[in-house]
Amino acid sequence: MNVRQVEVKTAQKWLENDEAILIDVREPAEHASQKIKGSALHPLGSISSNDISQVKKKILIHCQKGTRGNNACQKLIAENQALDVYNIEGGIEAWQQAGFPVESSGKKFLPLDRQVQLTIGVSVLTFALLGFFVNPAFAFGAAFFGAGLTIAGLTGWCGLAKLMAKMPWNQ
């Protein structure tokens, strides 16, 4: 399924000219920490075409870097092909790099993808060290996380990211 991509400069013009609406598909804590003015929050895990089926403008989707936005666009298009949906290339990071303003709460927040990377890295290191110093059977723990990374890389689906998105600090 082809998702239409839009550069941040074009997206900003569409928003400025009231030709589009902006939807943030990041998690609530990410949105609360930093957001593009006027963006509506519809997290990837709960976004539905029913939420936006009456919109007659272009629908711009953004996340942190573009991946979740792309997934949200695929989901929306699968549910309703009549929607005029675009993924903002590079997400809010590209928006900021282009010099466009964002509203910030001042709270520091570790993005979900980095939380997942940190969790996997610490877990693999811990299991590897336990396997080396305590019992070789602990190596299976490291293999478990390696298998999870492989599945995430092949399918684009990461169970740990889904689980961590539901954690209280990400709400």
mmCIF file of C-alpha atoms in Angstrom:
data_model
loop_
_atom_site.group_PDB
_atom_site.id
_atom_site.type_symbol
_atom_site.label_atom_id
_atom_site.label_comp_id
_atom_site.label_asym_id
_atom_site.label_seq_id
_atom_site.Cartn_x
_atom_site.Cartn_y
_atom_site.Cartn_z
ATOM 1 C CA MET A 1 0.000 0.000 0.000
ATOM 2 C CA ASN A 2 1.510 3.314 -1.093
ATOM 3 C CA VAL A 3 1.505 6.077 1.475
ATOM 4 C CA ARG A 4 1.852 9.593 0.153
ATOM 5 C CA GLN A 5 4.736 11.469 1.759
ATOM 6 C CA VAL A 6 4.909 15.234 2.139
ATOM 7 C CA GLU A 7 7.877 17.425 3.019
ATOM 8 C CA VAL A 8 7.571 19.653 6.074
ATOM 9 C CA LYS A 9 7.703 22.885 4.065
ATOM 10 C CA THR A 10 4.750 21.802 1.932
ATOM 11 C CA ALA A 11 2.873 20.579 5.010
ATOM 12 C CA GLN A 12 3.446 23.898 6.764
ATOM 13 C CA LYS A 13 2.078 25.795 3.740
ATOM 14 C CA TRP A 14 -1.025 23.604 3.657
ATOM 15 C CA LEU A 15 -1.618 24.233 7.368
ATOM 16 C CA GLU A 16 -0.979 27.963 7.001
ATOM 17 C CA ASN A 17 -3.504 28.136 4.132
ATOM 18 C CA ASP A 18 -6.050 26.054 6.103
ATOM 19 C CA GLU A 19 -5.927 23.293 3.478
ATOM 20 C CA ALA A 20 -5.133 20.535 5.973
ATOM 21 C CA ILE A 21 -5.498 19.268 9.515
ATOM 22 C CA LEU A 22 -2.608 17.856 11.535
ATOM 23 C CA ILE A 23 -2.738 14.644 13.551
ATOM 24 C CA ASP A 24 -0.027 13.525 15.967
ATOM 25 C CA VAL A 25 0.109 9.719 16.318
ATOM 26 C CA ARG A 26 2.730 9.660 19.077
ATOM 27 C CA GLU A 27 1.887 8.631 22.629
ATOM 28 C CA PRO A 28 0.199 11.096 25.034
ATOM 29 C CA ALA A 29 3.366 11.751 27.063
ATOM 30 C CA GLU A 30 5.343 12.530 23.894
ATOM 31 C CA HIS A 31 2.614 14.909 22.700
ATOM 32 C CA ALA A 32 2.412 16.608 26.107
ATOM 33 C CA SER A 33 6.174 17.109 26.144
ATOM 34 C CA GLN A 34 6.395 18.670 22.697
ATOM 35 C CA LYS A 35 3.872 19.290 19.928
ATOM 36 C CA ILE A 36 3.221 21.187 16.752
ATOM 37 C CA LYS A 37 0.679 23.917 17.431
ATOM 38 C CA GLY A 38 -2.793 22.884 16.348
ATOM 39 C CA SER A 39 -2.046 19.171 16.162
ATOM 40 C CA ALA A 40 -4.701 16.754 17.394
ATOM 41 C CA LEU A 41 -3.568 13.699 19.331
ATOM 42 C CA HIS A 42 -4.702 10.299 18.032
ATOM 43 C CA PRO A 43 -2.098 7.708 19.163
ATOM 44 C CA LEU A 44 -1.173 5.047 16.631
ATOM 45 C CA GLY A 45 -2.614 2.272 18.794
ATOM 46 C CA SER A 46 -6.085 3.801 18.792
ATOM 47 C CA ILE A 47 -6.350 5.879 15.609
ATOM 48 C CA SER A 48 -9.297 5.028 13.402
ATOM 49 C CA SER A 49 -10.686 6.395 10.168
ATOM 50 C CA ASN A 50 -13.985 6.846 12.054
ATOM 51 C CA ASP A 51 -12.291 9.630 14.043
ATOM 52 C CA ILE A 52 -11.612 11.659 10.897
ATOM 53 C CA SER A 53 -14.003 10.361 8.242
ATOM 54 C CA GLN A 54 -15.898 13.677 8.068
ATOM 55 C CA VAL A 55 -12.776 15.754 7.379
ATOM 56 C CA LYS A 56 -12.867 17.385 3.948
ATOM 57 C CA LYS A 57 -9.296 18.707 4.052
ATOM 58 C CA LYS A 58 -5.955 17.010 3.557
ATOM 59 C CA ILE A 59 -5.021 14.933 6.601
ATOM 60 C CA LEU A 60 -1.403 15.314 7.671
ATOM 61 C CA ILE A 61 -0.046 12.633 9.977
ATOM 62 C CA HIS A 62 3.117 13.071 12.014
ATOM 63 C CA CYS A 63 5.071 11.224 14.672
ATOM 64 C CA GLN A 64 8.621 11.609 15.966
ATOM 65 C CA LYS A 65 10.598 10.544 12.869
ATOM 66 C CA GLY A 66 8.047 9.318 10.321
ATOM 67 C CA THR A 67 7.768 5.569 10.885
ATOM 68 C CA ARG A 68 4.693 5.533 13.122
ATOM 69 C CA GLY A 69 3.146 8.189 10.895
ATOM 70 C CA ASN A 70 3.618 5.925 7.902
ATOM 71 C CA ASN A 71 2.019 3.022 9.802
ATOM 72 C CA ALA A 72 -0.926 5.224 10.791
ATOM 73 C CA CYS A 73 -1.426 6.290 7.171
ATOM 74 C CA GLN A 74 -1.452 2.650 6.062
ATOM 75 C CA LYS A 75 -4.039 1.824 8.718
ATOM 76 C CA LEU A 76 -6.279 4.770 7.786
ATOM 77 C CA ILE A 77 -6.065 4.059 4.049
ATOM 78 C CA ALA A 78 -6.885 0.386 4.648
ATOM 79 C CA GLU A 79 -9.991 1.438 6.585
ATOM 80 C CA ASN A 80 -11.094 4.206 4.205
ATOM 81 C CA GLN A 81 -9.426 4.702 0.817
ATOM 82 C CA ALA A 82 -11.323 7.949 0.252
ATOM 83 C CA LEU A 83 -9.286 9.781 2.905
ATOM 84 C CA ASP A 84 -6.733 12.302 1.629
ATOM 85 C CA VAL A 85 -3.907 11.208 3.969
ATOM 86 C CA TYR A 86 -0.232 12.246 3.927
ATOM 87 C CA ASN A 87 2.685 11.289 6.155
ATOM 88 C CA ILE A 88 5.027 14.138 7.072
ATOM 89 C CA GLU A 89 8.515 12.938 6.138
ATOM 90 C CA GLY A 90 10.795 12.942 9.157
ATOM 91 C CA GLY A 91 8.028 13.756 11.648
ATOM 92 C CA ILE A 92 8.325 16.444 14.278
ATOM 93 C CA GLU A 93 12.127 16.174 14.158
ATOM 94 C CA ALA A 94 12.162 17.270 10.501
ATOM 95 C CA TRP A 95 9.646 20.008 11.385
ATOM 96 C CA GLN A 96 12.051 21.410 13.968
ATOM 97 C CA GLN A 97 15.089 21.031 11.696
ATOM 98 C CA ALA A 98 13.263 23.110 9.085
ATOM 99 C CA GLY A 99 12.999 25.873 11.680
ATOM 100 C CA PHE A 100 9.264 25.626 12.319
ATOM 101 C CA PRO A 101 8.089 26.213 15.895
ATOM 102 C CA VAL A 102 6.885 23.606 18.355
ATOM 103 C CA GLU A 103 5.206 24.038 21.712
ATOM 104 C CA SER A 104 7.245 22.542 24.526
ATOM 105 C CA SER A 105 6.184 21.866 28.103
ATOM 106 C CA GLY A 106 9.778 21.963 29.291
ATOM 107 C CA LYS A 107 9.507 18.395 30.593
ATOM 108 C CA LYS A 108 12.232 16.078 29.384
ATOM 109 C CA PHE A 109 10.889 12.929 27.788
ATOM 110 C CA LEU A 110 12.636 9.913 26.339
ATOM 111 C CA PRO A 111 10.902 8.994 23.053
ATOM 112 C CA LEU A 112 9.362 5.535 22.817
ATOM 113 C CA ASP A 113 11.873 4.239 20.261
ATOM 114 C CA ARG A 114 14.764 5.170 22.546
ATOM 115 C CA GLN A 115 13.016 3.586 25.534
ATOM 116 C CA VAL A 116 12.795 0.349 23.535
ATOM 117 C CA GLN A 117 16.444 0.567 22.453
ATOM 118 C CA LEU A 118 17.560 1.194 26.022
ATOM 119 C CA THR A 119 15.470 -1.679 27.403
ATOM 120 C CA ILE A 120 16.749 -4.139 24.805
ATOM 121 C CA GLY A 121 20.352 -3.002 25.167
ATOM 122 C CA VAL A 122 20.368 -3.297 28.958
ATOM 123 C CA SER A 123 18.574 -6.663 28.795
ATOM 124 C CA VAL A 124 20.958 -8.165 26.233
ATOM 125 C CA LEU A 125 23.980 -6.898 28.176
ATOM 126 C CA THR A 126 22.585 -8.251 31.457
ATOM 127 C CA PHE A 127 21.754 -11.686 30.036
ATOM 128 C CA ALA A 128 25.114 -11.910 28.259
ATOM 129 C CA LEU A 129 27.005 -11.091 31.460
ATOM 130 C CA LEU A 130 24.871 -13.515 33.480
ATOM 131 C CA GLY A 131 25.487 -16.178 30.848
ATOM 132 C CA PHE A 132 29.223 -15.604 30.992
ATOM 133 C CA PHE A 133 29.674 -15.275 34.761
ATOM 134 C CA VAL A 134 26.774 -17.204 36.333
ATOM 135 C CA ASN A 135 25.214 -19.829 34.084
ATOM 136 C CA PRO A 136 25.416 -20.300 30.295
ATOM 137 C CA ALA A 137 21.633 -20.840 30.200
ATOM 138 C CA PHE A 138 21.174 -17.084 30.664
ATOM 139 C CA ALA A 139 22.364 -16.674 27.063
ATOM 140 C CA PHE A 140 18.847 -17.699 26.022
ATOM 141 C CA GLY A 141 17.596 -14.417 27.480
ATOM 142 C CA ALA A 142 19.880 -12.482 25.136
ATOM 143 C CA ALA A 143 18.743 -14.712 22.254
ATOM 144 C CA PHE A 144 15.112 -13.920 23.106
ATOM 145 C CA PHE A 145 15.723 -10.189 22.689
ATOM 146 C CA GLY A 146 17.727 -10.822 19.512
ATOM 147 C CA ALA A 147 14.799 -12.785 18.077
ATOM 148 C CA GLY A 148 12.472 -9.928 19.009
ATOM 149 C CA LEU A 149 14.674 -7.432 17.168
ATOM 150 C CA THR A 150 14.765 -9.718 14.136
ATOM 151 C CA ILE A 151 10.964 -9.988 14.062
ATOM 152 C CA ALA A 152 10.630 -6.214 14.474
ATOM 153 C CA GLY A 153 13.066 -5.636 11.615
ATOM 154 C CA LEU A 154 11.329 -8.080 9.291
ATOM 155 C CA THR A 155 7.723 -7.142 10.025
ATOM 156 C CA GLY A 156 7.788 -3.597 11.383
ATOM 157 C CA TRP A 157 5.881 -4.861 14.446
ATOM 158 C CA CYS A 158 7.588 -4.577 17.838
ATOM 159 C CA GLY A 159 5.831 -6.191 20.776
ATOM 160 C CA LEU A 160 8.071 -4.445 23.290
ATOM 161 C CA ALA A 161 7.201 -1.037 21.818
ATOM 162 C CA LYS A 162 3.488 -1.867 22.045
ATOM 163 C CA LEU A 163 3.936 -2.953 25.669
ATOM 164 C CA MET A 164 6.012 0.082 26.626
ATOM 165 C CA ALA A 165 3.503 2.443 25.004
ATOM 166 C CA LYS A 166 0.972 1.251 27.584
ATOM 167 C CA MET A 167 3.237 1.973 30.555
ATOM 168 C CA PRO A 168 1.997 4.727 32.914
ATOM 169 C CA TRP A 169 4.897 7.085 32.159
ATOM 170 C CA ASN A 170 3.943 7.007 28.467
ATOM 171 C CA GLN A 171 0.301 7.926 29.066
#
